[in-house]
mmCIF file with all atom_site columns, C-alpha atoms in Angstrom:
data_model
loop_
_atom_site.group_PDB
_atom_site.id
_atom_site.type_symbol
_atom_site.label_atom_id
_atom_site.label_alt_id
_atom_site.label_comp_id
_atom_site.label_asym_id
_atom_site.label_entity_id
_atom_site.label_seq_id
_atom_site.pdbx_PDB_ins_code
_atom_site.Cartn_x
_atom_site.Cartn_y
_atom_site.Cartn_z
_atom_site.occupancy
_atom_site.B_iso_or_equiv
_atom_site.pdbx_formal_charge
_atom_site.auth_seq_id
_atom_site.auth_comp_id
_atom_site.auth_asym_id
_atom_site.auth_atom_id
_atom_site.pdbx_PDB_model_num
ATOM 1   C CA . MET Q 1 1   ? 12.647  3.332   -2.682  1.00 88.00 ? 1   MET Q CA 1
ATOM 2   C CA . ARG Q 1 2   ? 11.543  6.931   -2.863  1.00 86.00 ? 2   ARG Q CA 1
ATOM 3   C CA . SER Q 1 3   ? 14.037  9.358   -1.401  1.00 86.00 ? 3   SER Q CA 1
ATOM 4   C CA . GLY Q 1 4   ? 13.009  12.108  0.957   1.00 75.00 ? 4   GLY Q CA 1
ATOM 5   C CA . ALA Q 1 5   ? 12.974  15.636  -0.407  1.00 68.00 ? 5   ALA Q CA 1
ATOM 6   C CA . ARG Q 1 6   ? 15.850  16.639  1.872   1.00 77.00 ? 6   ARG Q CA 1
ATOM 7   C CA . ARG Q 1 7   ? 18.185  13.929  0.567   1.00 79.00 ? 7   ARG Q CA 1
ATOM 8   C CA . VAL Q 1 8   ? 20.044  15.209  -2.468  1.00 81.00 ? 8   VAL Q CA 1
ATOM 9   C CA . PRO Q 1 9   ? 22.841  12.727  -3.264  1.00 88.00 ? 9   PRO Q CA 1
ATOM 10  C CA . THR Q 1 10  ? 26.010  14.026  -4.897  1.00 89.00 ? 10  THR Q CA 1
ATOM 11  C CA . PRO Q 1 11  ? 26.374  12.545  -8.416  1.00 94.00 ? 11  PRO Q CA 1
ATOM 12  C CA . ALA Q 1 12  ? 29.444  10.360  -8.902  1.00 93.00 ? 12  ALA Q CA 1
ATOM 13  C CA . GLY Q 1 13  ? 28.723  9.654   -12.569 1.00 94.00 ? 13  GLY Q CA 1
ATOM 14  C CA . HIS Q 1 14  ? 25.918  10.403  -15.013 1.00 95.00 ? 14  HIS Q CA 1
ATOM 15  C CA . LEU Q 1 15  ? 24.242  7.684   -17.110 1.00 96.00 ? 15  LEU Q CA 1
ATOM 16  C CA . GLY Q 1 16  ? 22.745  7.811   -20.585 1.00 92.00 ? 16  GLY Q CA 1
ATOM 17  C CA . ASP Q 1 17  ? 19.096  7.602   -19.480 1.00 92.00 ? 17  ASP Q CA 1
ATOM 18  C CA . GLY Q 1 18  ? 19.336  10.705  -17.277 1.00 93.00 ? 18  GLY Q CA 1
ATOM 19  C CA . SER Q 1 19  ? 19.910  8.852   -14.006 1.00 96.00 ? 19  SER Q CA 1
ATOM 20  C CA . TYR Q 1 20  ? 23.175  9.059   -12.088 1.00 96.00 ? 20  TYR Q CA 1
ATOM 21  C CA . ILE Q 1 21  ? 25.336  7.013   -9.748  1.00 97.00 ? 21  ILE Q CA 1
ATOM 22  C CA . ALA Q 1 22  ? 25.833  8.194   -6.168  1.00 96.00 ? 22  ALA Q CA 1
ATOM 23  C CA . ARG Q 1 23  ? 26.971  6.797   -2.833  1.00 94.00 ? 23  ARG Q CA 1
ATOM 24  C CA . ILE Q 1 24  ? 24.960  6.954   0.373   1.00 90.00 ? 24  ILE Q CA 1
ATOM 25  C CA . GLY Q 1 25  ? 25.579  6.030   3.981   1.00 89.00 ? 25  GLY Q CA 1
ATOM 26  C CA . TYR Q 1 26  ? 27.868  8.844   5.106   1.00 87.00 ? 26  TYR Q CA 1
ATOM 27  C CA . GLY Q 1 27  ? 28.259  8.689   8.871   1.00 87.00 ? 27  GLY Q CA 1
ATOM 28  C CA . VAL Q 1 28  ? 26.206  5.472   9.048   1.00 89.00 ? 28  VAL Q CA 1
ATOM 29  C CA . LEU Q 1 29  ? 27.864  2.748   6.976   1.00 88.00 ? 29  LEU Q CA 1
ATOM 30  C CA . ARG Q 1 30  ? 31.508  1.738   7.114   1.00 91.00 ? 30  ARG Q CA 1
ATOM 31  C CA . VAL Q 1 31  ? 31.454  1.179   3.355   1.00 92.00 ? 31  VAL Q CA 1
ATOM 32  C CA . LEU Q 1 32  ? 29.368  3.585   1.295   1.00 93.00 ? 32  LEU Q CA 1
ATOM 33  C CA . LEU Q 1 33  ? 26.564  1.995   -0.695  1.00 94.00 ? 33  LEU Q CA 1
ATOM 34  C CA . PRO Q 1 34  ? 26.603  2.628   -4.468  1.00 95.00 ? 34  PRO Q CA 1
ATOM 35  C CA . VAL Q 1 35  ? 23.134  3.480   -5.735  1.00 96.00 ? 35  VAL Q CA 1
ATOM 36  C CA . ARG Q 1 36  ? 21.473  4.809   -8.839  1.00 97.00 ? 36  ARG Q CA 1
ATOM 37  C CA . VAL Q 1 37  ? 19.330  7.922   -8.527  1.00 96.00 ? 37  VAL Q CA 1
ATOM 38  C CA . ILE Q 1 38  ? 16.419  8.560   -10.880 1.00 95.00 ? 38  ILE Q CA 1
ATOM 39  C CA . GLU Q 1 39  ? 14.803  11.984  -10.899 1.00 92.00 ? 39  GLU Q CA 1
ATOM 40  C CA . ALA Q 1 40  ? 11.462  12.372  -12.664 1.00 88.00 ? 40  ALA Q CA 1
ATOM 41  C CA . THR Q 1 41  ? 8.769   15.006  -12.953 1.00 87.00 ? 41  THR Q CA 1
ATOM 42  C CA . LEU Q 1 42  ? 5.301   13.450  -12.735 1.00 82.00 ? 42  LEU Q CA 1
ATOM 43  C CA . THR Q 1 43  ? 2.104   15.195  -13.798 1.00 87.00 ? 43  THR Q CA 1
ATOM 44  C CA . VAL Q 1 44  ? -1.236  13.896  -12.551 1.00 82.00 ? 44  VAL Q CA 1
ATOM 45  C CA . THR Q 1 45  ? -4.583  15.046  -13.980 1.00 85.00 ? 45  THR Q CA 1
ATOM 46  C CA . LEU Q 1 46  ? -7.522  14.423  -11.631 1.00 79.00 ? 46  LEU Q CA 1
ATOM 47  C CA . ALA Q 1 47  ? -11.087 13.697  -12.671 1.00 73.00 ? 47  ALA Q CA 1
ATOM 48  C CA . ASP Q 1 48  ? -12.123 17.322  -12.034 1.00 79.00 ? 48  ASP Q CA 1
ATOM 49  C CA . GLY Q 1 49  ? -9.378  18.602  -14.338 1.00 85.00 ? 49  GLY Q CA 1
ATOM 50  C CA . THR Q 1 50  ? -6.978  19.627  -11.561 1.00 88.00 ? 50  THR Q CA 1
ATOM 51  C CA . VAL Q 1 51  ? -3.360  19.159  -12.599 1.00 90.00 ? 51  VAL Q CA 1
ATOM 52  C CA . ARG Q 1 52  ? -0.595  18.436  -10.095 1.00 88.00 ? 52  ARG Q CA 1
ATOM 53  C CA . THR Q 1 53  ? 3.096   18.302  -10.908 1.00 89.00 ? 53  THR Q CA 1
ATOM 54  C CA . GLU Q 1 54  ? 5.613   16.825  -8.516  1.00 85.00 ? 54  GLU Q CA 1
ATOM 55  C CA . GLN Q 1 55  ? 9.309   15.994  -8.546  1.00 85.00 ? 55  GLN Q CA 1
ATOM 56  C CA . TRP Q 1 56  ? 10.203  12.392  -7.644  1.00 85.00 ? 56  TRP Q CA 1
ATOM 57  C CA . ARG Q 1 57  ? 13.616  11.096  -6.695  1.00 91.00 ? 57  ARG Q CA 1
ATOM 58  C CA . LEU Q 1 58  ? 13.982  7.311   -6.622  1.00 93.00 ? 58  LEU Q CA 1
ATOM 59  C CA . ILE Q 1 59  ? 17.013  5.442   -5.265  1.00 94.00 ? 59  ILE Q CA 1
ATOM 60  C CA . THR Q 1 60  ? 17.742  1.893   -6.409  1.00 95.00 ? 60  THR Q CA 1
ATOM 61  C CA . ASN Q 1 61  ? 20.540  -0.667  -6.303  1.00 95.00 ? 61  ASN Q CA 1
ATOM 62  C CA . LEU Q 1 62  ? 19.723  -1.649  -9.911  1.00 96.00 ? 62  LEU Q CA 1
ATOM 63  C CA . LEU Q 1 63  ? 22.709  0.127   -11.418 1.00 96.00 ? 63  LEU Q CA 1
ATOM 64  C CA . ASP Q 1 64  ? 22.490  -1.061  -15.033 1.00 96.00 ? 64  ASP Q CA 1
ATOM 65  C CA . PRO Q 1 65  ? 20.526  1.503   -17.118 1.00 96.00 ? 65  PRO Q CA 1
ATOM 66  C CA . VAL Q 1 66  ? 20.318  -0.893  -20.066 1.00 95.00 ? 66  VAL Q CA 1
ATOM 67  C CA . ARG Q 1 67  ? 18.700  -3.801  -18.198 1.00 96.00 ? 67  ARG Q CA 1
ATOM 68  C CA . PHE Q 1 68  ? 16.651  -1.486  -15.991 1.00 96.00 ? 68  PHE Q CA 1
ATOM 69  C CA . PRO Q 1 69  ? 15.652  1.698   -17.882 1.00 95.00 ? 69  PRO Q CA 1
ATOM 70  C CA . ALA Q 1 70  ? 14.744  4.647   -15.695 1.00 94.00 ? 70  ALA Q CA 1
ATOM 71  C CA . ALA Q 1 71  ? 11.237  5.036   -17.163 1.00 92.00 ? 71  ALA Q CA 1
ATOM 72  C CA . GLU Q 1 72  ? 10.390  1.403   -16.355 1.00 93.00 ? 72  GLU Q CA 1
ATOM 73  C CA . LEU Q 1 73  ? 11.545  1.750   -12.740 1.00 93.00 ? 73  LEU Q CA 1
ATOM 74  C CA . VAL Q 1 74  ? 9.427   4.879   -12.251 1.00 89.00 ? 74  VAL Q CA 1
ATOM 75  C CA . ASP Q 1 75  ? 6.406   2.985   -13.610 1.00 86.00 ? 75  ASP Q CA 1
ATOM 76  C CA . LEU Q 1 76  ? 7.124   0.009   -11.355 1.00 87.00 ? 76  LEU Q CA 1
ATOM 77  C CA . TYR Q 1 77  ? 7.308   2.242   -8.286  1.00 84.00 ? 77  TYR Q CA 1
ATOM 78  C CA . HIS Q 1 78  ? 3.924   3.744   -9.148  1.00 77.00 ? 78  HIS Q CA 1
ATOM 79  C CA . ARG Q 1 79  ? 2.372   0.269   -9.464  1.00 79.00 ? 79  ARG Q CA 1
ATOM 80  C CA . ARG Q 1 80  ? 3.944   -0.742  -6.142  1.00 80.00 ? 80  ARG Q CA 1
ATOM 81  C CA . TRP Q 1 81  ? 1.500   1.568   -4.400  1.00 72.00 ? 81  TRP Q CA 1
ATOM 82  C CA . GLN Q 1 82  ? -1.225  -1.060  -4.792  1.00 74.00 ? 82  GLN Q CA 1
ATOM 83  C CA . ALA Q 1 83  ? 0.865   -3.583  -2.853  1.00 81.00 ? 83  ALA Q CA 1
ATOM 84  C CA . GLU Q 1 84  ? 1.529   -0.972  -0.170  1.00 82.00 ? 84  GLU Q CA 1
ATOM 85  C CA . THR Q 1 85  ? -2.229  -0.434  0.146   1.00 83.00 ? 85  THR Q CA 1
ATOM 86  C CA . THR Q 1 86  ? -2.545  -4.131  0.988   1.00 86.00 ? 86  THR Q CA 1
ATOM 87  C CA . TYR Q 1 87  ? -0.018  -3.939  3.794   1.00 88.00 ? 87  TYR Q CA 1
ATOM 88  C CA . PHE Q 1 88  ? -1.583  -0.717  5.075   1.00 89.00 ? 88  PHE Q CA 1
ATOM 89  C CA . SER Q 1 89  ? -4.985  -2.446  5.281   1.00 91.00 ? 89  SER Q CA 1
ATOM 90  C CA . ILE Q 1 90  ? -3.437  -5.328  7.211   1.00 93.00 ? 90  ILE Q CA 1
ATOM 91  C CA . LYS Q 1 91  ? -1.506  -3.138  9.653   1.00 92.00 ? 91  LYS Q CA 1
ATOM 92  C CA . ALA Q 1 92  ? -4.028  -0.354  10.214  1.00 91.00 ? 92  ALA Q CA 1
ATOM 93  C CA . THR Q 1 93  ? -7.365  -2.166  9.825   1.00 93.00 ? 93  THR Q CA 1
ATOM 94  C CA . MET Q 1 94  ? -6.878  -5.860  10.553  1.00 94.00 ? 94  MET Q CA 1
ATOM 95  C CA . LEU Q 1 95  ? -4.252  -5.440  13.282  1.00 94.00 ? 95  LEU Q CA 1
ATOM 96  C CA . ASP Q 1 96  ? -5.416  -1.957  14.339  1.00 90.00 ? 96  ASP Q CA 1
ATOM 97  C CA . GLY Q 1 97  ? -1.856  -1.049  15.246  1.00 84.00 ? 97  GLY Q CA 1
ATOM 98  C CA . ARG Q 1 98  ? -1.170  -4.208  17.243  1.00 90.00 ? 98  ARG Q CA 1
ATOM 99  C CA . VAL Q 1 99  ? 2.090   -6.085  16.771  1.00 91.00 ? 99  VAL Q CA 1
ATOM 100 C CA . LEU Q 1 100 ? 2.468   -9.786  16.007  1.00 92.00 ? 100 LEU Q CA 1
ATOM 101 C CA . ARG Q 1 101 ? 2.399   -11.991 19.115  1.00 92.00 ? 101 ARG Q CA 1
ATOM 102 C CA . SER Q 1 102 ? 4.746   -14.827 18.185  1.00 93.00 ? 102 SER Q CA 1
ATOM 103 C CA . ARG Q 1 103 ? 8.245   -15.002 19.606  1.00 91.00 ? 103 ARG Q CA 1
ATOM 104 C CA . SER Q 1 104 ? 9.659   -17.414 17.055  1.00 94.00 ? 104 SER Q CA 1
ATOM 105 C CA . ILE Q 1 105 ? 10.390  -17.274 13.332  1.00 94.00 ? 105 ILE Q CA 1
ATOM 106 C CA . ASP Q 1 106 ? 7.987   -20.133 12.581  1.00 95.00 ? 106 ASP Q CA 1
ATOM 107 C CA . GLY Q 1 107 ? 5.261   -18.472 14.612  1.00 95.00 ? 107 GLY Q CA 1
ATOM 108 C CA . LEU Q 1 108 ? 5.746   -15.161 12.857  1.00 95.00 ? 108 LEU Q CA 1
ATOM 109 C CA . ASP Q 1 109 ? 5.598   -16.897 9.474   1.00 96.00 ? 109 ASP Q CA 1
ATOM 110 C CA . GLN Q 1 110 ? 2.334   -18.523 10.495  1.00 97.00 ? 110 GLN Q CA 1
ATOM 111 C CA . GLU Q 1 111 ? 0.812   -15.218 11.628  1.00 96.00 ? 111 GLU Q CA 1
ATOM 112 C CA . VAL Q 1 112 ? 1.848   -13.373 8.474   1.00 94.00 ? 112 VAL Q CA 1
ATOM 113 C CA . TYR Q 1 113 ? 0.481   -16.087 6.182   1.00 96.00 ? 113 TYR Q CA 1
ATOM 114 C CA . ALA Q 1 114 ? -2.751  -16.158 8.200   1.00 96.00 ? 114 ALA Q CA 1
ATOM 115 C CA . LEU Q 1 115 ? -3.152  -12.386 7.798   1.00 95.00 ? 115 LEU Q CA 1
ATOM 116 C CA . LEU Q 1 116 ? -2.419  -12.519 4.069   1.00 94.00 ? 116 LEU Q CA 1
ATOM 117 C CA . THR Q 1 117 ? -4.868  -15.421 3.623   1.00 96.00 ? 117 THR Q CA 1
ATOM 118 C CA . ALA Q 1 118 ? -7.615  -13.620 5.530   1.00 95.00 ? 118 ALA Q CA 1
ATOM 119 C CA . TYR Q 1 119 ? -6.980  -10.439 3.539   1.00 95.00 ? 119 TYR Q CA 1
ATOM 120 C CA . GLN Q 1 120 ? -7.182  -12.306 0.233   1.00 95.00 ? 120 GLN Q CA 1
ATOM 121 C CA . ALA Q 1 121 ? -10.409 -14.041 1.311   1.00 94.00 ? 121 ALA Q CA 1
ATOM 122 C CA . LEU Q 1 122 ? -11.995 -10.684 2.198   1.00 95.00 ? 122 LEU Q CA 1
ATOM 123 C CA . ILE Q 1 123 ? -10.962 -9.096  -1.110  1.00 94.00 ? 123 ILE Q CA 1
ATOM 124 C CA . ARG Q 1 124 ? -12.329 -12.135 -2.943  1.00 94.00 ? 124 ARG Q CA 1
ATOM 125 C CA . ALA Q 1 125 ? -15.622 -11.786 -1.069  1.00 93.00 ? 125 ALA Q CA 1
ATOM 126 C CA . GLY Q 1 126 ? -15.820 -8.134  -2.105  1.00 94.00 ? 126 GLY Q CA 1
ATOM 127 C CA . ASP Q 1 127 ? -15.073 -9.009  -5.719  1.00 93.00 ? 127 ASP Q CA 1
ATOM 128 C CA . ASP Q 1 128 ? -17.661 -11.814 -5.732  1.00 92.00 ? 128 ASP Q CA 1
ATOM 129 C CA . ALA Q 1 129 ? -20.256 -9.388  -4.368  1.00 92.00 ? 129 ALA Q CA 1
ATOM 130 C CA . LEU Q 1 130 ? -19.946 -7.334  -7.551  1.00 92.00 ? 130 LEU Q CA 1
ATOM 131 C CA . THR Q 1 131 ? -20.722 -10.275 -9.833  1.00 88.00 ? 131 THR Q CA 1
ATOM 132 C CA . GLY Q 1 132 ? -24.200 -8.931  -10.537 1.00 85.00 ? 132 GLY Q CA 1
ATOM 133 C CA . ARG Q 1 133 ? -23.219 -5.255  -10.223 1.00 90.00 ? 133 ARG Q CA 1
ATOM 134 C CA . PRO Q 1 134 ? -20.801 -4.566  -13.089 1.00 87.00 ? 134 PRO Q CA 1
ATOM 135 C CA . GLU Q 1 135 ? -21.493 -0.828  -12.845 1.00 91.00 ? 135 GLU Q CA 1
ATOM 136 C CA . VAL Q 1 136 ? -19.932 -0.657  -9.358  1.00 92.00 ? 136 VAL Q CA 1
ATOM 137 C CA . PRO Q 1 137 ? -16.104 -0.423  -9.325  1.00 90.00 ? 137 PRO Q CA 1
ATOM 138 C CA . MET Q 1 138 ? -14.142 -2.414  -6.762  1.00 89.00 ? 138 MET Q CA 1
ATOM 139 C CA . GLU Q 1 139 ? -12.838 0.855   -5.290  1.00 87.00 ? 139 GLU Q CA 1
ATOM 140 C CA . ARG Q 1 140 ? -16.267 1.439   -3.711  1.00 92.00 ? 140 ARG Q CA 1
ATOM 141 C CA . ILE Q 1 141 ? -16.069 -1.727  -1.621  1.00 93.00 ? 141 ILE Q CA 1
ATOM 142 C CA . SER Q 1 142 ? -15.029 -0.799  1.913   1.00 94.00 ? 142 SER Q CA 1
ATOM 143 C CA . PHE Q 1 143 ? -12.380 -3.096  3.366   1.00 93.00 ? 143 PHE Q CA 1
ATOM 144 C CA . THR Q 1 144 ? -13.427 -1.976  6.847   1.00 94.00 ? 144 THR Q CA 1
ATOM 145 C CA . VAL Q 1 145 ? -17.006 -3.123  6.173   1.00 95.00 ? 145 VAL Q CA 1
ATOM 146 C CA . LEU Q 1 146 ? -15.756 -6.449  4.781   1.00 95.00 ? 146 LEU Q CA 1
ATOM 147 C CA . LEU Q 1 147 ? -13.687 -7.067  7.911   1.00 95.00 ? 147 LEU Q CA 1
ATOM 148 C CA . ALA Q 1 148 ? -16.475 -6.055  10.309  1.00 94.00 ? 148 ALA Q CA 1
ATOM 149 C CA . ALA Q 1 149 ? -19.020 -8.263  8.512   1.00 94.00 ? 149 ALA Q CA 1
ATOM 150 C CA . ALA Q 1 150 ? -16.647 -11.242 8.532   1.00 93.00 ? 150 ALA Q CA 1
ATOM 151 C CA . THR Q 1 151 ? -15.887 -10.731 12.230  1.00 93.00 ? 151 THR Q CA 1
ATOM 152 C CA . ASP Q 1 152 ? -19.584 -10.507 13.136  1.00 92.00 ? 152 ASP Q CA 1
ATOM 153 C CA . THR Q 1 153 ? -20.369 -13.582 11.035  1.00 89.00 ? 153 THR Q CA 1
ATOM 154 C CA . VAL Q 1 154 ? -17.706 -15.730 12.682  1.00 87.00 ? 154 VAL Q CA 1
ATOM 155 C CA . THR Q 1 155 ? -18.415 -14.416 16.190  1.00 87.00 ? 155 THR Q CA 1
ATOM 156 C CA . ALA Q 1 156 ? -22.182 -14.928 15.970  1.00 85.00 ? 156 ALA Q CA 1
ATOM 157 C CA . GLY Q 1 157 ? -21.856 -18.192 14.048  1.00 80.00 ? 157 GLY Q CA 1
ATOM 158 C CA . HIS Q 1 158 ? -24.588 -17.356 11.540  1.00 76.00 ? 158 HIS Q CA 1
ATOM 159 C CA . GLY Q 1 159 ? -24.547 -16.861 7.801   1.00 67.00 ? 159 GLY Q CA 1
ATOM 160 C CA . ILE Q 1 160 ? -21.432 -19.006 7.461   1.00 68.00 ? 160 ILE Q CA 1
ATOM 161 C CA . PHE Q 1 161 ? -22.972 -21.860 5.498   1.00 71.00 ? 161 PHE Q CA 1
ATOM 162 C CA . PRO Q 1 162 ? -25.252 -21.126 2.528   1.00 65.00 ? 162 PRO Q CA 1
ATOM 163 C CA . GLY Q 1 163 ? -28.938 -21.954 2.670   1.00 65.00 ? 163 GLY Q CA 1
ATOM 164 C CA . THR Q 1 164 ? -30.968 -23.456 -0.113  1.00 60.00 ? 164 THR Q CA 1
ATOM 165 C CA . LEU Q 1 165 ? -30.060 -20.587 -2.445  1.00 61.00 ? 165 LEU Q CA 1
ATOM 166 C CA . ILE Q 1 166 ? -26.327 -20.500 -3.132  1.00 58.00 ? 166 ILE Q CA 1
ATOM 167 C CA . ASP Q 1 167 ? -24.864 -17.295 -4.553  1.00 64.00 ? 167 ASP Q CA 1
ATOM 168 C CA . LEU Q 1 168 ? -21.484 -15.627 -4.614  1.00 67.00 ? 168 LEU Q CA 1
ATOM 169 C CA . VAL Q 1 169 ? -22.561 -12.571 -2.629  1.00 81.00 ? 169 VAL Q CA 1
ATOM 170 C CA . GLY Q 1 170 ? -23.158 -14.151 0.753   1.00 84.00 ? 170 GLY Q CA 1
ATOM 171 C CA . THR Q 1 171 ? -23.521 -12.398 4.110   1.00 87.00 ? 171 THR Q CA 1
ATOM 172 C CA . ILE Q 1 172 ? -20.253 -10.468 3.840   1.00 90.00 ? 172 ILE Q CA 1
ATOM 173 C CA . GLY Q 1 173 ? -20.962 -9.366  0.279   1.00 90.00 ? 173 GLY Q CA 1
ATOM 174 C CA . HIS Q 1 174 ? -24.450 -8.105  1.129   1.00 90.00 ? 174 HIS Q CA 1
ATOM 175 C CA . ALA Q 1 175 ? -22.986 -6.055  3.989   1.00 93.00 ? 175 ALA Q CA 1
ATOM 176 C CA . ALA Q 1 176 ? -20.428 -4.501  1.643   1.00 93.00 ? 176 ALA Q CA 1
ATOM 177 C CA . LEU Q 1 177 ? -23.047 -3.689  -1.007  1.00 93.00 ? 177 LEU Q CA 1
ATOM 178 C CA . GLY Q 1 178 ? -25.244 -2.104  1.636   1.00 93.00 ? 178 GLY Q CA 1
ATOM 179 C CA . ASP Q 1 179 ? -22.515 0.304   2.732   1.00 94.00 ? 179 ASP Q CA 1
ATOM 180 C CA . LEU Q 1 180 ? -20.601 1.309   -0.392  1.00 92.00 ? 180 LEU Q CA 1
ATOM 181 C CA . LEU Q 1 181 ? -17.996 4.046   -0.344  1.00 90.00 ? 181 LEU Q CA 1
ATOM 182 C CA . PRO Q 1 182 ? -18.972 7.333   -2.062  1.00 89.00 ? 182 PRO Q CA 1
ATOM 183 C CA . ALA Q 1 183 ? -18.838 7.281   -5.847  1.00 82.00 ? 183 ALA Q CA 1
ATOM 184 C CA . HIS Q 1 184 ? -16.726 10.453  -5.926  1.00 71.00 ? 184 HIS Q CA 1
ATOM 185 C CA . ARG Q 1 185 ? -13.788 10.466  -3.522  1.00 63.00 ? 185 ARG Q CA 1
ATOM 186 C CA . ARG Q 1 186 ? -10.783 12.713  -3.178  1.00 63.00 ? 186 ARG Q CA 1
ATOM 187 C CA . GLN Q 1 187 ? -8.089  11.108  -5.273  1.00 60.00 ? 187 GLN Q CA 1
ATOM 188 C CA . ARG Q 1 188 ? -4.778  10.289  -3.626  1.00 61.00 ? 188 ARG Q CA 1
ATOM 189 C CA . VAL Q 1 189 ? -1.846  11.914  -5.363  1.00 60.00 ? 189 VAL Q CA 1
ATOM 190 C CA . LYS Q 1 190 ? 0.772   11.748  -2.602  1.00 59.00 ? 190 LYS Q CA 1
ATOM 191 C CA . ALA Q 1 191 ? 2.267   8.903   -0.607  1.00 54.00 ? 191 ALA Q CA 1
ATOM 192 C CA . ARG Q 1 192 ? 0.766   8.264   2.811   1.00 53.00 ? 192 ARG Q CA 1
ATOM 193 C CA . THR Q 1 193 ? 2.464   10.021  5.686   1.00 52.00 ? 193 THR Q CA 1
ATOM 194 C CA . ARG Q 1 194 ? 3.288   8.023   8.786   1.00 52.00 ? 194 ARG Q CA 1
ATOM 195 C CA . LYS Q 1 195 ? 1.528   9.344   11.859  1.00 50.00 ? 195 LYS Q CA 1
ATOM 196 C CA . ASN Q 1 196 ? 3.647   10.962  14.524  1.00 49.00 ? 196 ASN Q CA 1
ATOM 197 C CA . PRO Q 1 197 ? 4.347   8.159   17.056  1.00 50.00 ? 197 PRO Q CA 1
ATOM 198 C CA . THR Q 1 198 ? 4.113   10.653  19.919  1.00 50.00 ? 198 THR Q CA 1
ATOM 199 C CA . SER Q 1 199 ? 0.705   11.925  18.858  1.00 50.00 ? 199 SER Q CA 1
ATOM 200 C CA . LYS Q 1 200 ? -2.160  11.402  21.278  1.00 49.00 ? 200 LYS Q CA 1
ATOM 201 C CA . TYR Q 1 201 ? -4.024  9.919   18.314  1.00 51.00 ? 201 TYR Q CA 1
ATOM 202 C CA . GLY Q 1 202 ? -1.470  7.145   17.869  1.00 53.00 ? 202 GLY Q CA 1
ATOM 203 C CA . PRO Q 1 203 ? -2.695  3.619   16.991  1.00 50.00 ? 203 PRO Q CA 1
ATOM 204 C CA . ASN Q 1 204 ? -2.317  2.243   20.522  1.00 49.00 ? 204 ASN Q CA 1
ATOM 205 C CA . THR Q 1 205 ? -3.882  5.063   22.555  1.00 50.00 ? 205 THR Q CA 1
ATOM 206 C CA . GLY Q 1 206 ? -7.511  4.164   21.944  1.00 48.00 ? 206 GLY Q CA 1
ATOM 207 C CA . GLN Q 1 207 ? -8.248  7.806   21.046  1.00 47.00 ? 207 GLN Q CA 1
ATOM 208 C CA . HIS Q 1 208 ? -8.774  7.661   17.297  1.00 43.00 ? 208 HIS Q CA 1
ATOM 209 C CA . PRO Q 1 209 ? -10.271 10.955  16.071  1.00 40.00 ? 209 PRO Q CA 1
#
């Protein structure tokens, strides 16, 4: 996990790859948790030439620097962002801030798998839509448009089954291609910030700006 900027653990022992061992949980845990802290300076160069430099501090329970080199863990954390984008799309777009309804473990499992299956189907539909458009990157496909098109298709009951001409684009794909995201977007260089739960623009107030 990425540590907050205010958390500066006290080193209990330095390791050969530049990381160090520390213990966290003061005032919270009965037994302090041994962790390994990796500090790294990352430099990002944007498409317009802008350069940003930022200090990262990662905390992990993978204590062995030989089996788990610091550089590899930093790279893995960066790649984990893509998985986090998936869960953000499910929580913020598909659920729109709603919580799961089930009151049992089996029911919750069923809901989660249903959401993941629907998400994968929508992403596959967006990818299929680009079969004949190799010049368009997947990043320009709007997940919101995919979801709205799928919802309208199922609700209205039309465009579900193919006609005489079968292609991979389909109704959902045509909707996505007709409303592509801008070719040049502001690149994300920082982790998403959780909205203030007391804000009047919270997910359950119905007052999205």
